Coordinates of C-alpha atoms and ligand atoms in Angstrom, one line a residue:
X25 CA -0.1 0.0 0.0
X26 CA 2.8 2.3 1.1
X27 CA 4.5 1.8 -2.2
X28 CA 1.3 2.5 -4.3
X29 CA 0.9 5.8 -2.4
X30 CA 4.5 6.8 -3.2
X31 CA 4.1 5.7 -6.8
X32 CA 1.0 7.9 -7.1
X33 CA 2.8 10.9 -5.5
X34 CA 5.7 10.4 -7.7
X35 CA 3.6 10.2 -10.8
X36 CA 2.4 13.7 -10.1
X37 CA 5.9 15.0 -9.1
X38 CA 8.5 13.6 -11.4
X39 CA 9.5 14.9 -14.8
X40 CA 8.3 12.2 -17.2
X41 CA 8.0 11.5 -20.8
X42 CA 6.6 8.6 -22.9
X43 CA 7.7 7.8 -26.4
X44 CA 6.6 5.3 -28.9
X45 CA 9.7 3.7 -30.5
X46 CA 8.0 2.0 -33.4
X47 CA 10.1 -1.0 -32.8
X48 CA 7.7 -4.0 -32.5
X49 CA 5.5 -2.1 -30.0
X50 CA 8.3 -1.2 -27.6
X51 CA 7.7 2.0 -25.7
X52 CA 10.2 4.1 -24.1
X53 CA 9.6 5.7 -20.6
X54 CA 11.8 8.2 -19.2
X55 CA 11.9 9.9 -15.8
X56 CA 13.8 11.8 -13.2
X57 CA 13.5 12.3 -9.6
X58 CA 15.8 12.9 -6.5
X59 CA 16.6 10.2 -3.8
X60 CA 19.5 9.4 -1.6
X61 CA 20.5 13.2 -1.9
X62 CA 21.1 12.9 -5.5
X63 CA 19.4 12.8 -9.0
X64 CA 18.0 9.7 -10.3
X65 CA 17.3 9.4 -14.1
X66 CA 16.0 6.5 -16.0
X67 CA 15.0 5.1 -19.3
X68 CA 12.9 1.9 -19.6
X69 CA 12.0 0.1 -22.9
X70 CA 9.0 -2.1 -22.4
X71 CA 6.5 -3.9 -24.5
X72 CA 3.6 -3.5 -21.9
X73 CA 2.8 -1.6 -18.8
X74 CA 4.2 1.7 -18.1
X75 CA 4.4 1.6 -14.3
X76 CA 8.1 0.4 -14.4
X77 CA 9.4 3.8 -14.1
X78 CA 7.3 4.6 -11.0
X79 CA 8.1 1.2 -9.4
X80 CA 11.9 1.8 -10.0
X81 CA 11.8 5.2 -8.4
X82 CA 9.6 3.8 -5.5
X83 CA 12.2 0.9 -4.9
X84 CA 15.1 3.5 -4.4
X85 CA 13.2 5.4 -2.0
X86 CA 12.1 2.3 0.0
X87 CA 15.7 1.2 0.2
X88 CA 16.7 4.5 1.6
X89 CA 13.8 4.9 4.0
X90 CA 13.6 1.4 5.3
X91 CA 17.2 0.2 5.4
X92 CA 20.1 2.5 4.4
X93 CA 19.4 6.1 5.8
X94 CA 21.5 7.2 8.8
X95 CA 19.1 10.1 9.3
X96 CA 15.6 8.7 9.0
X97 CA 14.4 6.8 12.0
X98 CA 12.3 4.6 9.8
X99 CA 15.7 3.1 8.4
X100 CA 17.3 0.1 10.1
X101 CA 20.8 1.6 9.9
X102 CA 19.6 4.7 11.8
X103 CA 17.9 2.4 14.4
X104 CA 21.1 0.2 14.7
X105 CA 23.2 3.3 15.2
X106 CA 20.9 4.3 18.1
X107 CA 21.8 1.1 20.0
X108 CA 25.5 2.2 20.1
X109 CA 26.9 1.8 23.7
X110 CA 23.8 -0.1 25.0
X111 CA 25.8 -3.2 25.1
X112 CA 22.8 -5.1 23.6
X113 CA 23.2 -7.0 20.3
X114 CA 20.7 -5.8 17.7
X115 CA 19.3 -8.4 15.3
X116 CA 19.6 -7.5 11.7
X117 CA 17.2 -8.2 8.8
X118 CA 18.4 -10.5 6.2
X119 CA 18.8 -7.5 3.8
X120 CA 21.1 -5.6 6.1
X121 CA 23.0 -8.8 7.1
X122 CA 23.7 -9.6 3.6
X123 CA 24.8 -6.1 2.8
X124 CA 27.1 -6.0 5.9
X125 CA 28.6 -9.5 4.9
X126 CA 29.6 -8.1 1.5
X127 CA 30.9 -4.8 3.1
X128 CA 32.9 -6.8 5.6
X129 CA 34.8 -8.5 2.7
X130 CA 35.6 -5.4 0.9
X131 CA 36.7 -3.8 4.1
X132 CA 39.2 -6.6 4.7
X133 CA 40.4 -6.8 1.0
X134 CA 40.9 -3.0 0.8
X135 CA 42.7 -3.1 4.1
X136 CA 40.2 -0.7 5.6
X137 CA 40.3 2.0 2.9
X138 CA 36.6 1.3 2.4
X139 CA 35.0 1.2 5.8
X140 CA 31.1 1.2 6.3
X141 CA 31.4 2.3 9.9
X142 CA 33.1 5.7 9.3
X143 CA 30.0 7.4 10.6
X144 CA 31.6 9.3 13.4
X145 CA 34.3 10.7 11.0
X146 CA 31.9 11.6 8.1
X147 CA 29.4 13.3 10.7
X148 CA 32.4 15.4 12.1
X149 CA 33.4 16.6 8.6
X150 CA 29.7 16.6 7.4
X151 CA 30.9 17.7 3.8
X152 CA 27.5 16.6 2.5
X153 CA 25.9 19.2 4.7
X154 CA 28.3 21.9 3.5
X155 CA 28.4 21.0 0.0
X156 CA 24.6 20.4 -0.2
X157 CA 23.7 23.7 1.5
X158 CA 22.3 22.2 4.8
X159 CA 25.1 23.9 6.6
X160 CA 25.6 27.6 6.2
X161 CA 28.2 30.1 7.3
X162 CA 32.0 29.8 6.8
X163 CA 33.2 26.2 6.7
X164 CA 36.2 25.4 9.0
X165 CA 38.1 22.1 8.8
X166 CA 37.7 20.1 11.9
X167 CA 40.6 20.3 14.6
X168 CA 43.1 17.2 14.5
X169 CA 42.2 16.5 18.0
X170 CA 38.5 16.2 17.1
X171 CA 39.5 14.1 14.1
X172 CA 41.6 11.8 16.2
X173 CA 38.6 11.5 18.5
X174 CA 36.1 10.6 15.8
X175 CA 38.5 8.1 14.4
X176 CA 38.7 6.4 17.7
X177 CA 35.0 5.7 17.4
X178 CA 35.1 4.6 13.8
X179 CA 35.9 1.4 12.1
X180 CA 34.0 -1.7 11.2
X181 CA 35.6 -3.6 14.1
X182 CA 33.7 -1.3 16.5
X183 CA 30.3 -2.5 15.2
X184 CA 31.0 -6.2 16.4
X185 CA 29.1 -7.6 13.4
X186 CA 28.2 -11.4 13.7
X187 CA 26.9 -13.0 10.5
X188 CA 24.1 -15.4 10.8
X189 CA 25.1 -18.8 12.2
X190 CA 22.8 -21.8 12.2
X191 CA 19.4 -20.6 13.7
X192 CA 21.0 -17.5 15.0
X193 CA 20.3 -14.4 12.9
X194 CA 23.1 -11.8 12.1
X195 CA 23.5 -9.0 14.7
X196 CA 25.6 -6.1 15.7
X197 CA 26.7 -4.6 18.9
X198 CA 27.9 -1.1 18.3
X199 CA 30.3 0.4 20.8
X200 CA 29.6 3.8 22.4
X201 CA 29.6 6.5 19.6
X202 CA 30.2 4.0 16.6
X203 CA 27.9 4.5 13.6
X204 CA 27.4 2.9 10.2
X205 CA 27.4 5.1 7.1
X206 CA 26.7 3.1 3.9
X207 CA 26.9 6.2 1.8
X208 CA 29.6 4.6 -0.2
X209 CA 27.6 1.7 -1.4
X210 CA 24.1 2.9 -1.2
X211 CA 23.5 4.0 -4.9
X212 CA 25.1 0.7 -6.0
X213 CA 22.8 -1.3 -3.9
X214 CA 19.8 0.7 -5.3
X215 CA 21.0 -0.5 -8.7
X216 CA 21.3 -4.1 -7.5
X217 CA 17.6 -3.9 -6.3
X218 CA 16.5 -2.4 -9.6
X219 CA 18.3 -5.2 -11.7
X220 CA 16.4 -7.7 -9.6
X221 CA 13.1 -5.9 -10.3
X222 CA 13.8 -5.7 -13.9
X223 CA 14.5 -9.4 -14.1
X224 CA 11.0 -10.2 -12.9
X225 CA 9.3 -8.2 -15.5
X226 CA 9.5 -9.9 -18.8
X227 CA 8.0 -6.9 -20.8
X228 CA 11.0 -4.8 -20.0
X229 CA 13.5 -5.2 -22.9
X230 CA 16.0 -2.7 -21.8
X231 CA 16.6 0.0 -19.4
X232 CA 19.4 2.3 -18.1
X233 CA 19.2 3.9 -14.7
X234 CA 21.6 6.3 -13.1
X235 CA 21.7 7.2 -9.4
X236 CA 24.1 10.0 -8.9
X237 CA 27.4 8.7 -10.2
X238 CA 26.3 5.1 -10.5
X239 CA 24.7 3.6 -13.7
X240 CA 23.1 0.4 -14.6
X241 CA 22.5 -0.9 -18.0
X242 CA 20.0 -3.6 -18.5
X243 CA 18.9 -5.6 -21.6
X244 CA 19.1 -4.2 -25.1
X245 CA 18.1 -0.9 -26.8
X246 CA 15.0 -1.5 -29.3
X247 CA 17.7 -1.1 -32.2
X248 CA 20.1 -3.4 -30.6
X249 CA 22.7 -0.7 -30.4
X250 CA 25.1 -0.8 -27.3
X251 CA 24.6 1.5 -24.3
X252 CA 26.7 4.5 -23.9
X253 CA 27.7 5.8 -20.5
X254 CA 29.7 9.0 -20.2
X255 CA 32.7 9.4 -17.7
X256 CA 32.7 12.9 -16.3
X257 CA 35.8 15.1 -16.7
X258 CA 36.8 15.9 -13.1
X259 CA 38.3 19.4 -14.2
X260 CA 34.8 20.2 -16.0
X261 CA 32.2 17.8 -14.5
X262 CA 29.5 19.0 -17.0
X263 CA 31.6 17.6 -19.8
X264 CA 32.5 14.1 -20.5
X265 CA 36.1 12.9 -20.5
X266 CA 34.9 10.0 -22.7
X267 CA 32.1 7.4 -23.1
X268 CA 32.0 3.7 -22.3
X269 CA 30.3 1.4 -24.7
X270 CA 28.6 -1.3 -22.8
X271 CA 26.2 -4.3 -23.1
X272 CA 23.2 -4.7 -20.7
X273 CA 24.2 -6.0 -17.2
X274 CA 26.9 -3.5 -16.5
X275 CA 27.2 -1.5 -13.2
X276 CA 29.4 1.6 -13.3
X277 CA 30.2 3.9 -10.4
X278 CA 32.4 6.8 -10.3
X279 CA 33.9 8.3 -7.1
X280 CA 35.7 11.8 -7.5
X281 CA 36.9 14.8 -5.5
X282 CA 34.6 17.1 -7.6
X283 CA 31.3 15.5 -6.6
X284 CA 30.9 17.0 -3.1
X285 CA 33.4 19.4 -1.7
X286 CA 33.9 22.6 0.2
X287 CA 36.8 25.0 0.1
X288 CA 38.6 26.8 2.7
X289 CA 41.8 29.0 2.2
X290 CA 42.1 27.6 -1.4
X291 CA 42.1 24.0 -0.1
X292 CA 39.5 21.6 -1.4
X293 CA 37.9 19.3 1.2
X294 CA 35.9 16.5 -0.5
X295 CA 33.6 13.8 0.8
X296 CA 35.8 10.7 0.5
X297 CA 37.8 10.2 3.7
X298 CA 40.9 8.2 4.3
X299 CA 40.2 6.1 7.4
X300 CA 44.0 5.9 7.9
X301 CA 44.4 9.8 8.3
X302 CA 40.9 11.0 9.1
X303 CA 41.3 13.6 6.3
X304 CA 39.8 13.6 2.8
X305 CA 41.8 11.0 0.7
X306 CA 44.7 12.6 -0.9
X307 CA 46.2 9.6 -3.0
X308 CA 46.9 11.6 -6.2
X309 CA 43.7 10.8 -7.9
X310 CA 40.8 13.0 -9.1
X311 CA 38.4 10.2 -9.8
X312 CA 38.0 6.5 -10.2
X313 CA 35.3 4.8 -12.4
X314 CA 34.6 1.1 -11.9
X315 CA 32.9 -1.3 -13.9
X316 CA 31.7 -4.5 -12.0
X317 CA 29.0 -7.1 -12.1
X318 CA 27.1 -5.9 -9.0
X319 CA 26.1 -2.4 -8.0
X320 CA 27.6 -2.8 -4.4
X321 CA 31.0 -3.8 -5.8
X322 CA 31.3 -1.1 -8.4
X323 CA 30.2 1.6 -5.9
X324 CA 32.3 0.2 -3.0
X325 CA 35.3 -0.4 -5.2
X326 CA 35.3 3.1 -6.6
X327 CA 35.4 4.5 -3.2
X328 CA 38.1 2.1 -2.0
X329 CA 40.2 2.7 -4.9
X330 CA 40.0 6.5 -4.7
X331 CA 41.4 6.2 -1.1
X332 CA 44.0 3.6 -2.0
X333 CA 45.3 5.3 -5.0
X334 CA 46.6 4.0 -8.4
X335 CA 48.8 1.1 -7.5
X336 CA 46.9 -0.6 -4.7
X337 CA 43.5 0.3 -6.3
X338 CA 44.5 -1.3 -9.5
X339 CA 45.5 -4.5 -7.5
X340 CA 42.2 -4.4 -5.7
X341 CA 39.9 -4.1 -8.9
X342 CA 42.1 -7.0 -10.6
X343 CA 41.4 -9.1 -7.6
X344 CA 37.6 -8.7 -8.0
X345 CA 37.8 -9.2 -11.7
X346 CA 36.4 -5.6 -12.2
X347 CA 37.5 -2.9 -14.6
X348 CA 38.7 0.6 -13.6
X349 CA 39.7 4.0 -15.1
X350 CA 41.7 6.3 -12.8
X351 CA 42.1 10.0 -13.5
X352 CA 45.2 11.3 -11.8
X353 CA 45.9 14.9 -10.6
X354 CA 47.6 15.9 -13.6
X355 CA 44.7 14.6 -15.9
X356 CA 46.5 11.3 -17.0
X357 CA 44.2 8.5 -17.5
X358 CA 45.0 5.0 -16.4
X359 CA 42.9 1.9 -17.3
X360 CA 42.7 -1.8 -16.8
X361 CA 42.9 -3.6 -20.2
X362 CA 39.4 -4.5 -20.3
X363 CA 38.3 -0.8 -19.7
X364 CA 40.6 0.4 -22.4
X365 CA 38.5 -1.8 -24.9
X366 CA 35.3 -0.1 -23.8
X367 CA 36.5 3.5 -23.3
X368 CA 36.6 6.1 -26.2
X369 CA 38.0 9.5 -25.2
X370 CA 36.1 12.6 -26.1
X371 CA 38.2 14.4 -28.9
Ligands
FAD2 P1 31.2 7.6 -2.8 O1 32.6 7.5 -3.0 O2 30.4 6.3 -3.3 O3 30.9 7.5 -1.3 C1 31.3 8.6 -0.4 C2 30.4 8.6 0.8 O4 30.6 7.5 1.6 C3 30.7 9.7 1.7 O5 29.9 10.9 1.5 C4 30.6 9.2 3.2 O6 29.2 9.1 3.4 C5 31.0 7.8 2.9 N1 32.5 7.5 2.9 C6 33.5 8.5 2.9 N2 34.7 8.0 2.9 C7 34.5 6.6 3.1 C8 35.4 5.4 3.1 N3 36.7 5.6 3.0 N4 34.8 4.2 3.2 C9 33.5 4.0 3.2 N5 32.6 5.1 3.2 C10 33.1 6.3 3.0 N6 23.2 13.4 0.7 C11 22.7 14.5 1.2 O7 23.2 15.6 0.8 N7 21.4 14.5 1.9 C12 20.8 13.4 2.2 O8 19.7 13.4 2.7 C13 21.4 12.2 1.7 N8 20.8 11.0 2.0 C14 21.3 9.8 1.7 C15 20.7 8.6 1.8 C16 21.3 7.4 1.5 C17 20.5 6.2 1.9 C18 22.4 7.5 0.7 C19 23.1 6.1 0.2 C20 23.1 8.6 0.4 C21 22.5 9.8 0.9 N9 23.1 11.1 0.5 C22 22.5 12.1 1.0 C23 24.4 11.1 -0.2 C24 25.5 10.6 0.7 O9 25.5 11.4 1.8 C25 26.9 10.6 -0.2 O10 27.2 12.0 -0.5 C26 26.8 9.8 -1.3 O11 26.4 8.5 -1.0 C27 28.2 9.9 -1.9 O12 28.3 9.1 -3.0 P2 29.2 9.2 -4.2 O13 29.0 8.1 -5.2 O14 29.5 10.7 -4.4 O15 30.7 8.7 -3.3
MG3 MG1 31.1 4.4 -3.8

């Protein structure tokens, strides 16, 4: 019921268009909305229906409101964070348990460069608040002692995650002041849900969905042409550095220092933090784009690689069988061989 109400509201609110393709009755539905603090855009090709667009937008909001948000009390992450310091184990839903199991692996494999329990540190910096206009006035970078204090409460180990074991459900027991922040994988997770949804609707022949800097391609275009996904130029983000040519089933995410940042005294403070230093990551990169076979991985790996830098980042994506494109501070582009085959630089 909740979903249908949201669908109705969104129908009124979102930009929408309906086009007849003239390709065997396939119709094109396009839409845009905001969720997870960013813009969602989608195009769906379907033989019937027409509600897919609204269903997809509702799925993203549902994931945010029921599971991932660290601000909305309706969300499990927010509720779990509230138990910090109580000493009691909070049982997790299967959905959040599955997400944390995958995050735990990525945290280990990235040697902590990606950390889903960096909440105390991200809240201290609150770059999203400053960059998004929620915080006003003059930005001041936090004091080093406050950064050290936030770091002392951060880190996945402080959540004490137990995966499910036999009859026992997964649970966490966050230490005092610890907090989950799944901002680095939320958009990718939304795309994973969307792909599952699309697979259940046999009338959908193709789709492309972007949630901020994360994109999913699905199926085929009516004319059989491949999907084209732009890679933003960090120096001038409204322009593309180049374009990726992709089949359906690709997940592409980009993390960059140009996405959310604030400046003080000529220094750019961006939103991807290095758990090793407590400061915005400074690994010599401007952006990392990762192509993987799940949204969680493409999103999580792009964040991890941005923190790790070129060499270690490259090792990590290779280990996961993913493809990556790194843009360095001087504008140089470095790619995995698989990415090179898909990328064409804008002339
Ligand atoms: P990514 O590189 O994918 O992720 C960066 C984000 O991950 C940071 O913003 C931080 O939250 C976290 N992070 C930073 N460093 C690390 C690290 N080393 N390891 C792990 N995580 C790290 N934005 C708003 O302005 N207002 C909102 O109300 C809002 N609500 C949101 C709700 C949800 C459910 C989600 C998923 C996002 C929301 N956002 C909101 C956006 C969010 O705050 C981040 O800005 C966004 O997720 C960053 O995504 P990215 O792809 O740009 O960067
Ligand atoms: Mg990410």
